[in-house]
Backbone as JSON Lines, residues from 0, in Angstrom:
{"i":0,"aa":"V","n":[127.75,119.43,207.16],"ca":[126.81,118.51,206.73],"c":[127.6,118.34,205.44]}
{"i":1,"aa":"G","n":[127.71,116.45,205.27],"ca":[128.45,116.37,204.14],"c":[127.49,115.66,203.18]}
{"i":2,"aa":"L","n":[127.86,115.29,201.99],"ca":[126.84,114.5,201.44],"c":[127.83,113.29,200.5]}
{"i":3,"aa":"P","n":[127.26,111.96,200.75],"ca":[128.03,110.91,199.96],"c":[127.94,111.15,198.17]}
{"i":4,"aa":"P","n":[129.3,110.61,197.8],"ca":[129.55,110.95,196.35],"c":[128.2,110.17,195.58]}
{"i":5,"aa":"D","n":[127.78,109.22,195.92],"ca":[126.62,108.58,195.26],"c":[125.58,109.46,194.79]}
{"i":6,"aa":"L","n":[125.52,110.31,195.79],"ca":[124.26,111.5,195.79],"c":[124.7,112.17,194.71]}
{"i":7,"aa":"L","n":[125.74,112.85,194.89],"ca":[126.26,113.6,193.36],"c":[126.36,113.01,192.35]}
{"i":8,"aa":"Q","n":[126.69,111.71,192.28],"ca":[126.75,111.24,190.82],"c":[125.39,110.65,190.47]}
{"i":9,"aa":"S","n":[124.13,110.86,191.05],"ca":[122.99,110.59,190.77],"c":[122.29,111.45,190.38]}
{"i":10,"aa":"R","n":[123.02,112.74,190.23],"ca":[122.53,114.17,189.75],"c":[122.57,113.87,187.98]}
{"i":11,"aa":"P","n":[121.5,114.25,187.88],"ca":[121.7,114.01,186.08],"c":[122.74,114.98,185.19]}
{"i":12,"aa":"D","n":[122.72,115.79,185.73],"ca":[123.7,116.75,185.15],"c":[125.2,116.07,184.9]}
{"i":13,"aa":"I","n":[125.8,115.49,185.84],"ca":[126.76,114.74,186.4],"c":[126.64,113.63,185.61]}
{"i":14,"aa":"A","n":[125.82,112.9,185.66],"ca":[125.65,111.67,184.67],"c":[125.63,111.72,183.46]}
{"i":15,"aa":"A","n":[125.06,112.72,182.92],"ca":[125.03,113.01,181.21],"c":[126.64,113.41,180.96]}
{"i":16,"aa":"A","n":[126.96,114.13,181.82],"ca":[128.61,114.34,181.32],"c":[129.46,113.58,181.48]}
{"i":17,"aa":"E","n":[129.19,112.57,182.56],"ca":[129.92,111.23,182.6],"c":[129.87,110.36,181.27]}
{"i":18,"aa":"R","n":[128.72,110.25,180.8],"ca":[128.26,109.43,179.66],"c":[128.92,110.09,178.44]}
{"i":19,"aa":"R","n":[128.96,111.64,178.23],"ca":[129.65,112.01,177.37],"c":[131.07,111.71,177.12]}
{"i":20,"aa":"V","n":[131.91,111.9,178.34],"ca":[133.13,111.49,178.35],"c":[133.36,109.92,178.04]}
{"i":21,"aa":"A","n":[132.58,109.28,178.48],"ca":[132.63,107.86,178.0],"c":[132.56,107.96,176.31]}
{"i":22,"aa":"A","n":[131.58,108.23,175.71],"ca":[131.31,108.22,174.71],"c":[132.44,109.02,173.64]}
{"i":23,"aa":"A","n":[133.21,109.94,174.13],"ca":[134.14,110.49,173.4],"c":[135.5,109.44,173.21]}
{"i":24,"aa":"N","n":[135.56,108.97,174.8],"ca":[136.59,107.89,174.92],"c":[136.46,107.03,174.02]}
{"i":25,"aa":"A","n":[135.27,106.16,173.6],"ca":[134.77,105.48,172.52],"c":[135.07,105.81,171.38]}
{"i":26,"aa":"D","n":[135.01,107.23,171.1],"ca":[135.02,107.76,169.67],"c":[136.8,107.5,169.2]}
{"i":27,"aa":"I","n":[137.56,107.71,170.23],"ca":[138.86,107.54,170.05],"c":[139.46,106.27,169.6]}
{"i":28,"aa":"G","n":[138.7,105.09,170.32],"ca":[138.83,103.77,169.87],"c":[138.36,103.51,168.49]}
{"i":29,"aa":"V","n":[137.48,103.93,168.31],"ca":[137.05,104.07,166.44],"c":[137.91,104.44,165.72]}
{"i":30,"aa":"A","n":[138.16,105.58,165.98],"ca":[139.34,106.56,164.81],"c":[140.66,105.8,164.98]}
{"i":31,"aa":"K","n":[140.91,104.99,165.9],"ca":[142.17,104.37,165.66],"c":[142.1,102.99,165.22]}
{"i":32,"aa":"T","n":[140.83,102.63,164.81],"ca":[140.66,101.38,164.09],"c":[140.81,101.6,162.74]}
{"i":33,"aa":"A","n":[140.99,102.55,162.26],"ca":[141.32,102.95,160.84],"c":[142.71,102.72,160.59]}
{"i":34,"aa":"Y","n":[143.39,102.56,161.5],"ca":[144.85,102.21,161.3],"c":[145.05,100.47,160.98]}
{"i":35,"aa":"F","n":[144.24,99.83,161.23],"ca":[144.29,98.3,161.12],"c":[143.51,98.01,159.61]}
{"i":36,"aa":"P","n":[144.08,97.1,159.06],"ca":[143.28,96.47,157.82],"c":[141.81,96.17,157.96]}
{"i":37,"aa":"S","n":[141.18,96.27,156.97],"ca":[139.96,95.59,157.32],"c":[139.89,94.35,156.32]}
{"i":38,"aa":"I","n":[139.27,93.43,157.18],"ca":[139.32,91.48,156.57],"c":[137.87,91.56,156.38]}
{"i":39,"aa":"M","n":[137.35,90.98,155.05],"ca":[135.86,90.35,154.83],"c":[136.22,88.86,154.5]}
{"i":40,"aa":"F","n":[135.47,88.05,155.06],"ca":[135.3,86.77,154.42],"c":[133.97,86.96,153.61]}
{"i":41,"aa":"N","n":[133.97,86.06,152.52],"ca":[132.98,85.72,151.6],"c":[132.7,84.6,151.16]}
{"i":42,"aa":"G","n":[131.7,84.16,150.94],"ca":[131.44,82.84,150.46],"c":[130.12,82.59,149.51]}
{"i":43,"aa":"A","n":[130.38,81.61,148.71],"ca":[128.99,81.44,147.49],"c":[128.89,79.93,147.29]}
{"i":44,"aa":"A","n":[127.73,79.47,147.12],"ca":[127.1,78.15,146.97],"c":[126.35,78.36,145.76]}
{"i":45,"aa":"G","n":[125.99,77.4,145.1],"ca":[124.84,77.15,144.26],"c":[125.27,76.15,143.23]}
{"i":46,"aa":"T","n":[124.12,76.16,142.23],"ca":[124.45,74.98,141.06],"c":[123.76,75.55,139.66]}
{"i":47,"aa":"E","n":[124.74,74.93,138.97],"ca":[124.86,75.47,137.2],"c":[124.75,74.33,136.41]}
{"i":48,"aa":"G","n":[123.72,74.71,135.5],"ca":[123.58,73.56,134.45],"c":[122.73,73.79,133.26]}
{"i":49,"aa":"S","n":[122.77,73.14,132.48],"ca":[122.04,73.69,131.1],"c":[120.72,73.07,131.01]}
{"i":50,"aa":"Q","n":[120.52,72.05,131.82],"ca":[119.19,71.34,131.87],"c":[118.45,71.46,133.16]}
{"i":51,"aa":"I","n":[117.69,71.69,133.53],"ca":[116.77,71.79,134.83],"c":[116.95,70.46,135.15]}
{"i":52,"aa":"A","n":[116.62,69.43,134.34],"ca":[116.99,68.07,135.68],"c":[118.14,67.54,136.1]}
{"i":53,"aa":"N","n":[119.09,68.35,135.58],"ca":[120.51,68.01,135.86],"c":[121.32,69.14,137.11]}
{"i":54,"aa":"L","n":[120.32,69.83,137.36],"ca":[121.05,71.22,138.15],"c":[121.22,70.42,139.55]}
{"i":55,"aa":"L","n":[120.36,69.48,139.99],"ca":[120.48,69.15,141.6],"c":[121.71,67.88,141.53]}
{"i":56,"aa":"A","n":[122.2,67.76,140.34],"ca":[123.46,66.63,140.03],"c":[124.68,67.18,140.79]}
{"i":57,"aa":"M","n":[125.67,66.22,141.33],"ca":[126.63,66.69,141.9],"c":[127.38,67.22,141.3]}
{"i":58,"aa":"P","n":[128.0,67.02,140.1],"ca":[128.97,67.76,139.32],"c":[128.16,69.38,139.07]}
{"i":59,"aa":"N","n":[127.04,69.33,138.94],"ca":[126.63,70.97,138.56],"c":[126.71,71.62,139.93]}
{"i":60,"aa":"R","n":[126.99,71.26,140.79],"ca":[127.04,72.14,142.12],"c":[128.43,72.78,142.31]}
{"i":61,"aa":"F","n":[128.4,74.16,142.9],"ca":[129.71,74.67,143.35],"c":[129.78,75.51,144.34]}
{"i":62,"aa":"W","n":[131.06,75.65,144.9],"ca":[131.01,76.72,146.24],"c":[132.24,77.37,146.15]}
{"i":63,"aa":"S","n":[132.69,78.61,146.62],"ca":[133.53,79.14,146.78],"c":[133.58,79.85,148.26]}
{"i":64,"aa":"I","n":[134.93,80.03,148.79],"ca":[135.06,81.0,150.02],"c":[136.6,81.54,149.79]}
{"i":65,"aa":"G","n":[136.34,82.95,149.94],"ca":[137.44,83.99,150.05],"c":[137.69,84.59,151.03]}
{"i":66,"aa":"A","n":[138.87,85.47,151.42],"ca":[138.92,86.36,152.1],"c":[139.36,87.71,151.48]}
{"i":67,"aa":"T","n":[139.03,88.78,151.96],"ca":[139.73,90.09,151.28],"c":[140.12,90.89,152.31]}
{"i":68,"aa":"L","n":[141.35,91.5,151.99],"ca":[142.11,92.53,152.96],"c":[142.42,93.46,152.4]}
{"i":69,"aa":"V","n":[141.98,94.64,153.11],"ca":[141.98,96.1,152.46],"c":[142.57,96.95,153.42]}
{"i":70,"aa":"Q","n":[143.79,97.49,152.94],"ca":[144.41,98.47,153.76],"c":[144.55,99.99,153.07]}
{"i":71,"aa":"T","n":[144.6,101.19,153.6],"ca":[144.79,102.24,152.94],"c":[146.34,102.21,153.23]}
{"i":72,"aa":"I","n":[147.01,102.86,152.03],"ca":[148.28,102.77,152.05],"c":[148.76,104.38,152.35]}
{"i":73,"aa":"F","n":[148.16,105.19,151.62],"ca":[148.49,106.81,151.76],"c":[147.2,107.43,151.69]}
{"i":74,"aa":"D","n":[146.98,108.32,152.98],"ca":[146.02,109.05,153.2],"c":[146.05,110.28,153.64]}
{"i":75,"aa":"A","n":[147.24,111.13,153.37],"ca":[147.97,112.58,153.71],"c":[147.45,112.83,154.82]}
{"i":76,"aa":"G","n":[147.48,111.99,155.67],"ca":[147.22,111.72,157.13],"c":[145.95,112.3,157.83]}
{"i":77,"aa":"R","n":[144.93,111.96,157.13],"ca":[143.47,111.95,157.38],"c":[143.58,110.88,158.79]}
{"i":78,"aa":"R","n":[143.98,109.91,158.8],"ca":[143.69,108.96,160.0],"c":[144.23,109.67,161.05]}
{"i":79,"aa":"K","n":[145.29,110.14,161.15],"ca":[146.06,110.67,162.38],"c":[145.39,112.0,162.62]}
{"i":80,"aa":"S","n":[144.91,112.7,161.69],"ca":[144.39,114.11,162.06],"c":[142.86,113.48,162.8]}
{"i":81,"aa":"T","n":[142.32,112.46,162.28],"ca":[140.81,111.94,162.94],"c":[141.41,111.73,164.18]}
{"i":82,"aa":"V","n":[142.31,110.91,164.57],"ca":[142.6,110.46,165.79],"c":[142.77,111.92,166.74]}
{"i":83,"aa":"E","n":[143.6,112.96,166.43],"ca":[143.9,113.77,166.98],"c":[142.7,114.67,167.33]}
{"i":84,"aa":"G","n":[141.81,114.77,166.52],"ca":[140.59,115.14,166.67],"c":[139.45,114.86,167.68]}
{"i":85,"aa":"T","n":[139.59,113.37,167.44],"ca":[138.86,112.86,168.45],"c":[139.39,112.93,169.86]}
{"i":86,"aa":"E","n":[140.79,112.79,170.09],"ca":[141.54,113.21,171.41],"c":[141.29,114.47,172.24]}
{"i":87,"aa":"A","n":[141.13,115.41,170.86],"ca":[140.94,116.83,171.21],"c":[139.52,117.08,171.76]}
{"i":88,"aa":"N","n":[138.82,116.51,171.23],"ca":[137.28,116.46,171.69],"c":[137.17,115.57,172.77]}
{"i":89,"aa":"Y","n":[138.12,114.49,172.96],"ca":[138.11,114.05,174.57],"c":[138.19,114.4,175.56]}
{"i":90,"aa":"D","n":[139.25,115.49,175.28],"ca":[139.83,116.39,176.1],"c":[138.91,117.77,176.61]}
{"i":91,"aa":"L","n":[137.99,118.14,175.6],"ca":[137.04,119.01,175.9],"c":[136.03,118.39,176.67]}
{"i":92,"aa":"T","n":[135.64,117.04,176.36],"ca":[134.51,116.63,176.91],"c":[134.92,116.55,178.74]}
{"i":93,"aa":"V","n":[135.94,115.91,179.0],"ca":[136.67,115.84,180.33],"c":[136.6,117.08,180.99]}
{"i":94,"aa":"A","n":[137.15,118.06,180.5],"ca":[137.05,119.59,181.17],"c":[135.46,119.91,181.42]}
{"i":95,"aa":"N","n":[134.7,119.71,180.26],"ca":[133.34,120.09,180.67],"c":[132.55,119.08,181.94]}
{"i":96,"aa":"Y","n":[133.3,117.95,181.9],"ca":[132.69,117.2,182.88],"c":[133.01,117.79,184.21]}
{"i":97,"aa":"R","n":[134.66,118.24,184.5],"ca":[134.93,118.63,185.47],"c":[134.43,120.03,186.3]}
{"i":98,"aa":"Q","n":[134.09,120.85,185.09],"ca":[133.25,122.3,185.18],"c":[131.97,121.89,185.71]}
{"i":99,"aa":"T","n":[131.21,120.82,185.04],"ca":[129.89,120.38,185.84],"c":[130.16,119.55,187.15]}
{"i":100,"aa":"V","n":[130.97,118.95,187.72],"ca":[131.11,118.69,188.89],"c":[131.58,119.68,189.93]}
{"i":101,"aa":"L","n":[132.33,120.39,189.48],"ca":[132.56,121.74,190.34],"c":[131.3,122.61,190.56]}
{"i":102,"aa":"T","n":[130.75,122.71,189.53],"ca":[129.41,123.45,189.78],"c":[128.18,122.9,190.31]}
{"i":103,"aa":"A","n":[128.34,121.38,190.48],"ca":[127.17,120.88,191.49],"c":[127.61,121.03,192.72]}
{"i":104,"aa":"F","n":[129.17,120.81,193.01],"ca":[129.38,121.0,194.59],"c":[129.16,122.31,194.82]}
{"i":105,"aa":"Q","n":[129.36,123.34,193.81],"ca":[129.23,124.67,194.44],"c":[127.77,124.79,194.89]}
{"i":106,"aa":"Q","n":[126.91,124.4,193.76],"ca":[125.37,124.33,194.21],"c":[125.06,123.69,195.52]}
{"i":107,"aa":"V","n":[125.39,122.73,195.87],"ca":[125.4,121.72,197.09],"c":[125.58,122.69,197.81]}
{"i":108,"aa":"E","n":[126.79,123.29,197.99],"ca":[127.73,123.97,199.2],"c":[126.84,125.26,199.41]}
{"i":109,"aa":"D","n":[126.44,125.8,198.28],"ca":[125.35,127.37,198.5],"c":[124.11,127.13,199.29]}
{"i":110,"aa":"N","n":[123.55,125.84,198.57],"ca":[122.15,125.38,199.28],"c":[122.11,124.98,200.56]}
{"i":111,"aa":"L","n":[123.35,124.28,201.13],"ca":[123.68,123.55,202.41],"c":[123.84,125.06,203.37]}
{"i":112,"aa":"A","n":[124.77,125.85,202.79],"ca":[125.02,127.29,203.57],"c":[123.66,128.0,203.69]}
{"i":113,"aa":"A","n":[122.79,128.26,202.72],"ca":[121.67,128.78,202.82],"c":[120.65,128.19,203.46]}
{"i":114,"aa":"L","n":[120.6,127.03,203.96],"ca":[119.88,126.19,205.12],"c":[120.56,126.52,206.34]}
{"i":115,"aa":"R","n":[121.92,126.54,206.22],"ca":[122.32,126.77,207.64],"c":[122.04,127.99,208.19]}
{"i":116,"aa":"I","n":[122.01,129.37,207.47],"ca":[121.68,130.46,207.71],"c":[120.22,130.51,207.94]}
{"i":117,"aa":"L","n":[119.23,130.18,207.3],"ca":[118.02,130.26,207.43],"c":[117.66,129.73,208.85]}
{"i":118,"aa":"A","n":[118.62,128.34,209.42],"ca":[118.24,127.81,210.66],"c":[118.69,128.77,211.45]}
{"i":119,"aa":"Q","n":[119.76,129.46,211.56],"ca":[120.22,130.37,212.5],"c":[119.07,131.64,212.51]}
{"i":120,"aa":"E","n":[118.66,132.2,211.22],"ca":[117.67,133.1,211.32],"c":[116.33,132.63,212.3]}
{"i":121,"aa":"Q","n":[115.96,131.34,211.96],"ca":[114.79,130.79,212.68],"c":[114.92,130.73,214.26]}
{"i":122,"aa":"Q","n":[116.3,130.46,214.56],"ca":[116.49,130.08,215.94],"c":[116.35,131.73,216.33]}
{"i":123,"aa":"N","n":[116.95,132.51,216.21],"ca":[117.08,133.84,216.57],"c":[115.86,134.54,216.58]}
{"i":124,"aa":"L","n":[114.94,134.32,215.67],"ca":[113.61,134.82,215.71],"c":[113.09,134.16,216.92]}
{"i":125,"aa":"A","n":[113.19,133.0,216.92],"ca":[112.31,132.12,218.06],"c":[113.09,132.59,219.52]}
{"i":126,"aa":"D","n":[114.05,132.91,219.39],"ca":[114.52,133.21,221.01],"c":[114.19,134.75,221.25]}
{"i":127,"aa":"N","n":[113.88,135.64,220.11],"ca":[113.95,137.04,220.74],"c":[112.36,137.23,220.27]}
{"i":128,"aa":"F","n":[111.54,136.4,220.17],"ca":[109.89,136.67,220.0],"c":[109.36,136.66,221.42]}
{"i":129,"aa":"P","n":[109.81,136.09,222.29],"ca":[109.16,136.69,223.63],"c":[109.34,137.86,223.93]}
{"i":130,"aa":"A","n":[110.65,138.57,223.91],"ca":[111.14,139.45,224.24],"c":[110.26,140.7,223.44]}
{"i":131,"aa":"F","n":[110.36,140.27,222.32],"ca":[109.3,141.36,221.34],"c":[107.81,141.21,221.74]}
{"i":132,"aa":"F","n":[107.29,140.29,221.89],"ca":[105.78,140.17,222.46],"c":[105.62,140.78,223.95]}
{"i":133,"aa":"D","n":[106.63,140.9,224.86],"ca":[106.64,141.35,226.04],"c":[106.55,142.63,225.87]}
{"i":134,"aa":"A","n":[107.61,143.3,224.87],"ca":[107.54,144.55,224.94],"c":[106.37,145.37,224.1]}
{"i":135,"aa":"L","n":[105.83,144.44,223.46],"ca":[104.56,145.28,222.68],"c":[103.55,145.29,223.59]}
{"i":136,"aa":"H","n":[103.09,144.1,224.86],"ca":[102.34,144.33,225.44],"c":[102.6,145.13,226.77]}
{"i":137,"aa":"S","n":[103.93,145.6,226.93],"ca":[104.2,146.43,228.2],"c":[103.92,147.89,228.14]}
{"i":138,"aa":"Y","n":[103.88,148.16,227.08],"ca":[103.55,149.5,226.66],"c":[102.04,150.12,226.95]}
{"i":139,"aa":"T","n":[101.82,150.64,227.7],"ca":[100.16,150.97,228.31],"c":[100.47,152.75,228.73]}
{"i":140,"aa":"N","n":[99.31,153.41,228.61],"ca":[99.44,154.68,228.91],"c":[98.91,155.01,230.18]}
{"i":141,"aa":"P","n":[99.34,156.32,230.69],"ca":[98.81,156.53,232.26],"c":[97.62,156.01,232.81]}
{"i":142,"aa":"D","n":[96.66,156.03,231.93],"ca":[95.41,155.4,232.48],"c":[95.33,153.71,232.7]}
{"i":143,"aa":"G","n":[96.53,153.14,232.08],"ca":[96.33,151.64,232.12],"c":[95.81,151.13,230.92]}
{"i":144,"aa":"D","n":[95.52,151.71,229.76],"ca":[94.76,151.26,228.8],"c":[96.26,150.92,227.91]}
{"i":145,"aa":"E","n":[95.97,150.0,227.0],"ca":[97.07,149.77,225.88],"c":[97.1,150.93,224.84]}
{"i":146,"aa":"I","n":[98.3,151.55,224.61],"ca":[98.23,152.53,223.65],"c":[98.38,151.76,222.01]}
{"i":147,"aa":"D","n":[98.18,152.96,221.18],"ca":[98.06,152.22,219.64],"c":[99.38,151.48,219.3]}
{"i":148,"aa":"Y","n":[98.88,150.38,218.85],"ca":[99.99,149.3,218.22],"c":[100.88,149.93,217.33]}
{"i":149,"aa":"R","n":[100.63,150.94,216.47],"ca":[102.07,151.49,215.83],"c":[102.77,152.29,216.84]}
{"i":150,"aa":"I","n":[102.2,152.85,217.49],"ca":[103.25,154.01,218.59],"c":[104.0,152.57,219.35]}
{"i":151,"aa":"A","n":[103.42,151.42,219.67],"ca":[104.04,150.44,220.45],"c":[105.23,150.17,219.36]}
{"i":152,"aa":"I","n":[105.24,149.81,218.33],"ca":[105.98,149.0,217.29],"c":[107.29,150.22,217.25]}
{"i":153,"aa":"T","n":[106.93,151.36,217.03],"ca":[108.04,152.49,216.84],"c":[108.55,152.66,217.96]}
{"i":154,"aa":"T","n":[108.04,152.42,219.11],"ca":[108.86,152.81,220.26],"c":[109.67,151.37,220.41]}
{"i":155,"aa":"S","n":[109.36,150.27,220.31],"ca":[109.92,148.95,220.6],"c":[111.01,148.82,219.59]}
{"i":156,"aa":"G","n":[110.75,149.4,218.24],"ca":[112.0,149.48,217.52],"c":[113.46,150.35,217.78]}
{"i":157,"aa":"R","n":[112.9,151.29,218.33],"ca":[113.75,152.35,218.65],"c":[114.5,151.66,220.01]}
{"i":158,"aa":"S","n":[113.9,151.34,221.26],"ca":[114.39,150.86,222.09],"c":[115.14,149.71,222.3]}
{"i":159,"aa":"R","n":[114.6,148.83,221.6],"ca":[115.42,147.69,221.1],"c":[116.04,147.17,219.77]}
{"i":160,"aa":"S","n":[116.55,148.42,219.31],"ca":[117.42,148.27,218.02],"c":[118.49,147.39,218.07]}
{"i":161,"aa":"S","n":[119.22,147.18,219.39],"ca":[120.33,146.21,219.47],"c":[119.75,144.72,219.13]}
{"i":162,"aa":"D","n":[118.45,144.41,219.65],"ca":[117.74,143.24,219.43],"c":[117.46,142.94,218.1]}
{"i":163,"aa":"T","n":[117.11,143.97,217.49],"ca":[116.3,143.88,216.04],"c":[117.6,143.55,215.03]}
{"i":164,"aa":"S","n":[118.7,144.74,215.59],"ca":[119.94,144.08,214.54],"c":[120.53,143.01,214.7]}
{"i":165,"aa":"M","n":[120.51,142.37,215.69],"ca":[121.11,141.04,215.63],"c":[120.15,140.28,215.11]}
{"i":166,"aa":"I","n":[118.82,140.35,214.97],"ca":[117.88,139.44,214.15],"c":[118.08,139.39,212.88]}
{"i":167,"aa":"R","n":[118.32,140.76,212.52],"ca":[118.7,140.64,210.99],"c":[119.94,140.56,210.63]}
{"i":168,"aa":"S","n":[121.07,140.69,211.33],"ca":[122.26,140.31,211.2],"c":[122.65,139.05,212.32]}
{"i":169,"aa":"P","n":[122.59,138.08,211.83],"ca":[123.01,136.98,212.66],"c":[124.51,136.67,212.87]}
{"i":170,"aa":"H","n":[125.43,137.04,211.59],"ca":[126.67,137.19,211.66],"c":[127.73,137.81,212.59]}
{"i":171,"aa":"S","n":[126.86,139.0,213.22],"ca":[127.72,139.84,214.02],"c":[127.76,139.32,215.31]}
């Protein structure tokens, strides 16, 4: 019995690990932006005058637009080490993701195997129940009465040891 990959991806542990990998990958991109200059645009507008009546007059109005470009020239390797650190964190989250997926596969396989074994045991019990029931009711004493239940169980266990061992160990 196989499971579709979509079912495994819907497991919360796998989905969370996948999101952590995506976040670590985004962190690498953020760290690499430190290599690029920062550009800022500024603007200002207003009025200026010595008399309130003349504030709105056209000669008293002003405006300015400007751009600023900032780039770090020397940082003693801080940007490079930050990028390397985020890449190492990404590698770690990928390894954790792989381990999470492998653990999920193992858990699913273990549970499927347990279901298969339980189904086999149930079938073995169903197949052997009539023989056990017949053996239990076939023990009678010389007068024709049924003998004690405990004696029947003990005798049945001794005489049908191969059947009970088969029920206990379906793999043999």
